[in-house]
Structures are given as C-alpha cells and as structure tokens.
Tab-separated table of C-alpha atoms in Angstrom:
chain	number	residue	atom	x	y	z
R	1	UNK	CA	0.000	0.000	0.000
R	2	UNK	CA	2.791	2.388	0.881
R	3	UNK	CA	4.538	1.589	-2.426
R	4	UNK	CA	1.423	2.398	-4.398
R	5	UNK	CA	1.007	5.732	-2.588
R	6	UNK	CA	4.599	6.657	-3.430
R	7	UNK	CA	4.084	5.676	-7.054
R	8	UNK	CA	0.915	7.717	-7.476
R	9	UNK	CA	2.439	10.689	-5.656
R	10	UNK	CA	5.426	10.678	-8.010
R	11	UNK	CA	3.177	10.274	-11.019
R	12	UNK	CA	1.140	13.283	-9.868
R	13	UNK	CA	4.379	15.251	-9.467
R	14	UNK	CA	5.407	14.391	-13.018
R	15	UNK	CA	2.036	15.428	-14.417
R	16	UNK	CA	2.207	18.692	-12.462
R	17	UNK	CA	5.675	19.482	-13.812
R	18	UNK	CA	4.553	18.612	-17.327
R	19	UNK	CA	1.586	20.951	-16.962
R	20	UNK	CA	3.949	23.643	-15.702
R	21	UNK	CA	6.135	23.117	-18.760
R	22	UNK	CA	3.091	23.459	-21.002
R	23	UNK	CA	2.131	26.655	-19.193
R	24	UNK	CA	5.669	27.954	-19.636
R	25	UNK	CA	5.427	27.218	-23.333
R	26	UNK	CA	2.101	29.045	-23.507
R	27	UNK	CA	3.521	32.073	-21.721
R	28	UNK	CA	6.441	32.129	-24.122
R	29	UNK	CA	4.131	31.933	-27.109
R	30	UNK	CA	1.573	34.701	-26.490
R	31	UNK	CA	1.525	36.173	-29.962
R	32	UNK	CA	-1.153	38.815	-29.625
R	33	UNK	CA	-0.102	42.455	-29.399
R	34	UNK	CA	0.573	43.191	-25.761
R	35	UNK	CA	0.828	46.275	-23.610
R	36	UNK	CA	2.789	44.590	-20.828
R	37	UNK	CA	6.383	45.913	-20.936
R	38	UNK	CA	7.536	43.392	-18.352
R	39	UNK	CA	7.191	40.585	-20.881
R	40	UNK	CA	10.107	42.063	-22.824
R	41	UNK	CA	13.303	40.352	-21.732
R	42	UNK	CA	15.946	42.838	-20.716
R	43	UNK	CA	19.612	42.820	-21.615
R	44	UNK	CA	20.230	45.157	-18.693
R	45	UNK	CA	21.286	48.747	-18.315
R	46	UNK	CA	18.035	50.557	-19.192
R	47	UNK	CA	15.597	51.945	-16.630
R	48	UNK	CA	12.268	50.177	-16.446
R	49	UNK	CA	10.394	53.474	-16.689
R	50	UNK	CA	12.109	54.344	-19.975
R	51	UNK	CA	11.382	50.889	-21.376
R	52	UNK	CA	7.724	51.129	-20.353
R	53	UNK	CA	7.456	54.506	-22.008
R	54	UNK	CA	8.856	53.266	-25.325
R	55	UNK	CA	6.803	50.074	-25.182
R	56	UNK	CA	3.571	51.958	-24.484
R	57	UNK	CA	4.354	54.478	-27.217
R	58	UNK	CA	4.941	51.677	-29.715
R	59	UNK	CA	1.708	49.885	-28.860
R	60	UNK	CA	-0.278	53.125	-28.864
R	61	UNK	CA	1.099	54.053	-32.273
R	62	UNK	CA	0.213	50.591	-33.602
R	63	UNK	CA	-3.356	50.798	-32.242
R	64	UNK	CA	-3.714	54.217	-33.867
R	65	UNK	CA	-2.498	52.773	-37.207
R	66	UNK	CA	0.666	54.889	-37.066
R	67	UNK	CA	2.738	51.905	-38.121
R	68	UNK	CA	5.918	53.769	-39.060
R	69	UNK	CA	6.080	55.330	-35.594
R	70	UNK	CA	5.382	51.922	-34.035
R	71	UNK	CA	8.226	50.381	-36.060
R	72	UNK	CA	10.635	53.072	-34.889
R	73	UNK	CA	9.664	52.521	-31.250
R	74	UNK	CA	9.870	48.723	-31.393
R	75	UNK	CA	13.261	48.996	-33.063
R	76	UNK	CA	14.444	51.285	-30.256
R	77	UNK	CA	13.821	48.451	-27.809
R	78	UNK	CA	15.741	45.997	-29.988
R	79	UNK	CA	18.656	48.415	-30.332
R	80	UNK	CA	18.714	48.697	-26.541
R	81	UNK	CA	19.216	44.945	-26.330
R	82	UNK	CA	15.689	43.743	-25.645
R	83	UNK	CA	14.186	40.648	-27.244
R	84	UNK	CA	11.028	38.567	-26.896
R	85	UNK	CA	8.576	36.753	-29.116
R	86	UNK	CA	5.976	39.458	-28.417
R	87	UNK	CA	8.319	42.271	-29.397
R	88	UNK	CA	9.317	40.529	-32.627
R	89	UNK	CA	5.701	39.596	-33.372
R	90	UNK	CA	4.417	43.143	-32.896
R	91	UNK	CA	7.229	44.541	-35.030
R	92	UNK	CA	6.505	41.972	-37.754
R	93	UNK	CA	2.833	42.948	-37.728
R	94	UNK	CA	3.762	46.627	-38.110
R	95	UNK	CA	6.091	45.858	-41.013
R	96	UNK	CA	3.359	43.769	-42.642
R	97	UNK	CA	0.892	46.654	-42.358
R	98	UNK	CA	3.212	48.968	-44.307
R	99	UNK	CA	3.917	46.357	-46.987
R	100	UNK	CA	7.505	45.542	-46.012
R	101	UNK	CA	7.009	41.811	-46.320
R	102	UNK	CA	10.673	40.874	-46.174
R	103	UNK	CA	11.093	42.514	-42.766
R	104	UNK	CA	7.772	41.064	-41.605
R	105	UNK	CA	8.843	37.532	-42.543
R	106	UNK	CA	12.211	38.067	-40.874
R	107	UNK	CA	10.676	39.076	-37.546
R	108	UNK	CA	7.902	36.474	-37.680
R	109	UNK	CA	10.664	33.876	-38.020
R	110	UNK	CA	12.566	35.398	-35.103
R	111	UNK	CA	9.412	35.340	-32.989
R	112	UNK	CA	8.747	31.731	-33.985
R	113	UNK	CA	12.197	30.701	-32.792
R	114	UNK	CA	11.354	31.967	-29.318
R	115	UNK	CA	7.828	30.524	-29.357
R	116	UNK	CA	7.830	27.574	-31.785
R	117	UNK	CA	4.421	26.334	-30.686
R	118	UNK	CA	2.591	29.608	-31.201
R	119	UNK	CA	-0.167	29.110	-33.775
R	120	UNK	CA	-0.781	32.859	-34.260
R	121	UNK	CA	2.819	33.561	-35.227
R	122	UNK	CA	2.885	30.626	-37.598
R	123	UNK	CA	-0.415	31.661	-39.186
R	124	UNK	CA	0.719	35.251	-39.753
R	125	UNK	CA	4.009	33.986	-41.165
R	126	UNK	CA	2.116	31.778	-43.611
R	127	UNK	CA	-0.004	34.762	-44.652
R	128	UNK	CA	3.086	36.939	-45.139
R	129	UNK	CA	4.716	34.219	-47.227
R	130	UNK	CA	1.828	34.363	-49.698
R	131	UNK	CA	2.933	37.908	-50.599
R	132	UNK	CA	6.388	36.794	-51.736
R	133	UNK	CA	7.011	36.489	-55.476
R	134	UNK	CA	9.090	33.307	-55.302
R	135	UNK	CA	6.982	30.152	-55.126
R	136	UNK	CA	9.638	27.526	-54.472
R	137	UNK	CA	8.665	23.866	-54.467
R	138	UNK	CA	9.746	22.320	-51.177
R	139	UNK	CA	11.373	18.877	-51.256
R	140	UNK	CA	8.755	16.372	-49.950
R	141	UNK	CA	9.299	15.255	-46.361
R	142	UNK	CA	8.601	11.822	-44.885
R	143	UNK	CA	5.331	12.134	-42.934
R	144	UNK	CA	6.759	10.625	-39.734
R	145	UNK	CA	9.575	13.174	-39.677
R	146	UNK	CA	7.062	15.974	-40.097
R	147	UNK	CA	4.896	14.594	-37.283
R	148	UNK	CA	7.865	14.363	-34.894
R	149	UNK	CA	8.840	17.936	-35.756
R	150	UNK	CA	5.306	19.189	-35.072
R	151	UNK	CA	5.363	17.495	-31.651
R	152	UNK	CA	8.777	18.989	-30.887
R	153	UNK	CA	7.653	22.455	-31.857
R	154	UNK	CA	4.627	22.295	-29.562
R	155	UNK	CA	6.918	23.409	-26.709
R	156	UNK	CA	10.013	25.564	-26.462
R	157	UNK	CA	13.486	24.607	-25.295
R	158	UNK	CA	12.867	25.557	-21.646
R	159	UNK	CA	9.587	23.678	-21.443
R	160	UNK	CA	11.081	20.507	-22.935
R	161	UNK	CA	13.926	20.767	-20.422
R	162	UNK	CA	11.383	20.812	-17.589
R	163	UNK	CA	9.629	17.761	-19.035
R	164	UNK	CA	12.995	16.000	-19.363
R	165	UNK	CA	13.921	16.638	-15.726
R	166	UNK	CA	10.491	15.509	-14.552
R	167	UNK	CA	10.786	12.336	-16.633
R	168	UNK	CA	14.240	11.629	-15.190
R	169	UNK	CA	12.966	12.011	-11.596
R	170	UNK	CA	10.037	9.701	-12.267
R	171	UNK	CA	12.344	7.269	-14.059
R	172	UNK	CA	14.462	6.853	-10.925
R	173	UNK	CA	11.309	6.448	-8.830
R	174	UNK	CA	10.019	3.717	-11.126
R	175	UNK	CA	13.349	1.894	-10.926
R	176	UNK	CA	12.999	1.928	-7.133
R	177	UNK	CA	9.431	0.681	-7.480
R	178	UNK	CA	10.642	-2.222	-9.588
R	179	UNK	CA	13.446	-3.090	-7.164
R	180	UNK	CA	11.583	-2.656	-3.894
R	181	UNK	CA	7.992	-3.632	-4.601
R	182	UNK	CA	6.975	-6.868	-2.915
R	183	UNK	CA	4.071	-7.752	-5.167
R	184	UNK	CA	4.696	-9.149	-8.636
R	185	UNK	CA	2.043	-6.938	-10.198
R	186	UNK	CA	3.774	-3.800	-8.920
R	187	UNK	CA	7.148	-5.063	-10.118
R	188	UNK	CA	5.725	-5.612	-13.613
R	189	UNK	CA	4.119	-2.185	-13.565
R	190	UNK	CA	7.411	-0.656	-12.444
R	191	UNK	CA	9.366	-2.436	-15.176
R	192	UNK	CA	7.131	-1.477	-18.098
R	193	UNK	CA	6.596	2.041	-16.750
R	194	UNK	CA	10.375	2.446	-16.501
R	195	UNK	CA	10.755	1.584	-20.176
R	196	UNK	CA	8.005	4.022	-21.133
R	197	UNK	CA	9.470	6.814	-19.010
R	198	UNK	CA	12.918	6.153	-20.461
R	199	UNK	CA	11.478	6.816	-23.920
R	200	UNK	CA	9.843	10.022	-22.655
R	201	UNK	CA	13.141	11.152	-21.133
R	202	UNK	CA	15.155	10.427	-24.280
R	203	UNK	CA	12.577	12.101	-26.540
R	204	UNK	CA	12.143	15.224	-24.397
R	205	UNK	CA	15.902	15.631	-23.964
R	206	UNK	CA	16.393	15.275	-27.713
R	207	UNK	CA	13.658	17.829	-28.349
R	208	UNK	CA	15.201	20.286	-25.872
R	209	UNK	CA	18.630	19.946	-27.481
R	210	UNK	CA	17.213	20.334	-30.995
R	211	UNK	CA	15.178	23.411	-30.024
R	212	UNK	CA	18.246	24.942	-28.425
R	213	UNK	CA	20.326	24.264	-31.526
R	214	UNK	CA	17.693	25.805	-33.806
R	215	UNK	CA	17.392	28.817	-31.516
R	216	UNK	CA	21.117	29.475	-31.944
R	217	UNK	CA	21.198	28.632	-35.663
R	218	UNK	CA	22.744	31.470	-37.648
R	219	UNK	CA	22.508	29.921	-41.119
R	220	UNK	CA	18.893	30.809	-41.943
R	221	UNK	CA	18.296	34.176	-43.580
R	222	UNK	CA	15.684	36.168	-45.490
R	223	UNK	CA	16.202	38.082	-48.727
R	224	UNK	CA	15.862	41.810	-48.040
R	225	UNK	CA	16.393	43.252	-51.523
R	226	UNK	CA	13.418	43.643	-53.842
R	227	UNK	CA	15.251	41.298	-56.222
R	228	UNK	CA	18.696	39.744	-56.243
R	229	UNK	CA	20.514	37.739	-58.903
R	230	UNK	CA	22.027	34.555	-57.540
R	231	UNK	CA	25.489	34.078	-59.056
R	232	UNK	CA	27.451	30.980	-59.981
R	233	UNK	CA	30.474	32.263	-58.041
R	234	UNK	CA	31.267	35.109	-55.587
R	235	UNK	CA	31.858	37.615	-58.362
R	236	UNK	CA	29.575	40.285	-59.832
R	237	UNK	CA	30.752	39.341	-63.323
R	238	UNK	CA	29.842	35.659	-62.892
R	239	UNK	CA	26.827	33.967	-64.487
R	240	UNK	CA	23.313	34.632	-63.145
R	241	UNK	CA	21.745	31.331	-62.105
R	242	UNK	CA	18.318	32.526	-60.954
R	243	UNK	CA	16.639	35.493	-59.276
R	244	UNK	CA	15.202	35.705	-55.771
R	245	UNK	CA	12.876	38.353	-54.383
R	246	UNK	CA	12.202	40.004	-51.043
R	247	UNK	CA	10.957	37.706	-48.297
R	248	UNK	CA	12.343	34.425	-49.633
R	249	UNK	CA	13.928	32.290	-46.941
R	250	UNK	CA	17.383	30.845	-47.653
R	251	UNK	CA	20.116	28.965	-45.821
R	252	UNK	CA	23.738	30.048	-45.957
R	253	UNK	CA	26.267	27.236	-46.333
R	254	UNK	CA	29.532	29.170	-46.730
R	255	UNK	CA	30.892	32.677	-46.980
R	256	UNK	CA	33.716	34.462	-48.751
R	257	UNK	CA	34.316	38.108	-47.963
R	258	UNK	CA	31.107	40.027	-48.670
R	259	UNK	CA	29.520	37.060	-50.414
R	260	UNK	CA	27.377	34.222	-49.081
R	261	UNK	CA	26.669	30.873	-50.700
R	262	UNK	CA	23.001	30.040	-50.195
R	263	UNK	CA	20.640	27.103	-50.678
R	264	UNK	CA	16.900	27.495	-51.230
R	265	UNK	CA	14.110	25.061	-50.357
R	266	UNK	CA	14.259	23.130	-53.647
R	267	UNK	CA	18.008	22.524	-53.295
R	268	UNK	CA	19.322	25.134	-55.750
R	269	UNK	CA	22.587	26.815	-54.773
R	270	UNK	CA	24.351	30.030	-55.633
R	271	UNK	CA	26.120	33.132	-54.327
R	272	UNK	CA	24.642	36.470	-53.251
R	273	UNK	CA	26.091	39.583	-51.662
R	274	UNK	CA	25.794	39.566	-47.870
R	275	UNK	CA	24.011	42.936	-47.840
R	276	UNK	CA	21.049	41.477	-49.762
R	277	UNK	CA	20.071	39.044	-47.011
R	278	UNK	CA	19.582	39.282	-43.235
R	279	UNK	CA	20.156	36.441	-40.778
R	280	UNK	CA	17.182	35.253	-38.777
C-alpha cells in the first residue's frame, strides 16, 4: 500500500511538472499584441520606466495605425538589447501593415524561434509568405519526420527541459518501485513504466537539445532586396543562375568576404552579396 502511494504521488508530481512546462510554453508563445512591458526580456542597463514609455508608445502608435512610428519605437527596444517573441511579433505585424514583407517575414521567423508552438505567429508567417514572389517547391518530407517535428515544436526549449527533468525524476522512482515492490504486479508495472518513461526522457531531452540548436542557428536568412541575382560564383561578373525576391527564406552554407553561398528550399545553390540578405 505504501509503495502504491509513493508511485501515485510521483506520477502526480510528473504530471504537475509537465503541466507547468506546457504553461511555460504558452507564456512564451503569447503572440497577440501586448501592452505589458515586463514581458520584454531585458539585456540590462536601461531603466524600467524608460522601457515602459517606449513600449507603451509603440503599442499606442500601432493601435492608432501609425505603423511607421510603431516600427521606430519597437526597433528602439531591440537596439537597446531587448528581445522577446511578443516584441518581434508586434514589429513583424507593423512591417506587414506597411507592406515591407521581407522585414515582416524576418521578424515572424525570429518570434517563432522563441515561441515555436505559437499558432498565431505561424499563421501570420504563412499569410506573409503568400505575398512573396518566389513560389519555391519544397522537397517532400517523410510524414513521420514531419509529425515528430510538429510534436517537438509544440513546446520551447525551456519547457522541454522541464519535461525532461520531470521524466528523469520519475524514471528513478520507477526503478525503485521495480526493485523494492513486494508484489509481482507492482514489479511488472514498475518495469514497463520504466521503459516508457525512459522513452519520454530520451525524446524530451532530444527535443530540448534540438530546439536549443535551432534557436542558436545562424545559417537561416531572409532576402531583403526587392530582387537579387544569384550568381554561380562570388563575383559580380559571374553567371546569373536565378533570381530571388524580397521575403524568400534561404540557408547560408559558406561565406567568402562580402559574399554568401546560399541554398533554397528546392536545393538550388548560388552566391549572393551579404548585404542582400539578413540572418534570422
């Protein structure tokens, strides 16, 4: 009886921590325009009153459809070293309103990195992508890989880390249940539950590591120029391979001076000048 109480208590603890991780993910993924300046993560050095003033001014300008003023204010916060999914999301919305789709896509992507499970950010990004001129066929993906990615992106790096730690704690408890339980039924339950929790621990740890790696990825970029000719080599006199337009997402694979070698979604490669793209 005592063993069963311990087991159920630990299981309740795991479920509570998992719910807390989900709540953390939800807090990190609030995509609606906000007037709460405290949600903006500080890089230090600026007074809270000054930050609140700029934040309120930006949101007020946005509500009043003064999008250029809102953009200037949001960018002030970024230049001061502040960053959050809400800040990036609001700035992306302002850019979208004034028709600067490349900048909008850039900041929607930055917001999505901080809140990968946020449906609003992803929806607005999809809408913004429809305004790009380049319609690049994406290489088909195995359905199971896509499903695993969608599960991983339901929570952020921090939330998956919490789930991983909770799974590890419960894993040790289940091992003890298997070793110490006197009844065969409890030993069987402990054994199979240990295997299941081991899978949860491995998966959540892998998801946390992958989310962290993607958060720090500096290879993805967005085309900022209205149009750019992709060259066969890092030389203005080289052959034009194809043309990309503002808002198209690319991945940089190498660099040489002021040139970057890029790959687009369909696998085509080429070189562009660094000034024509901006890293996500």
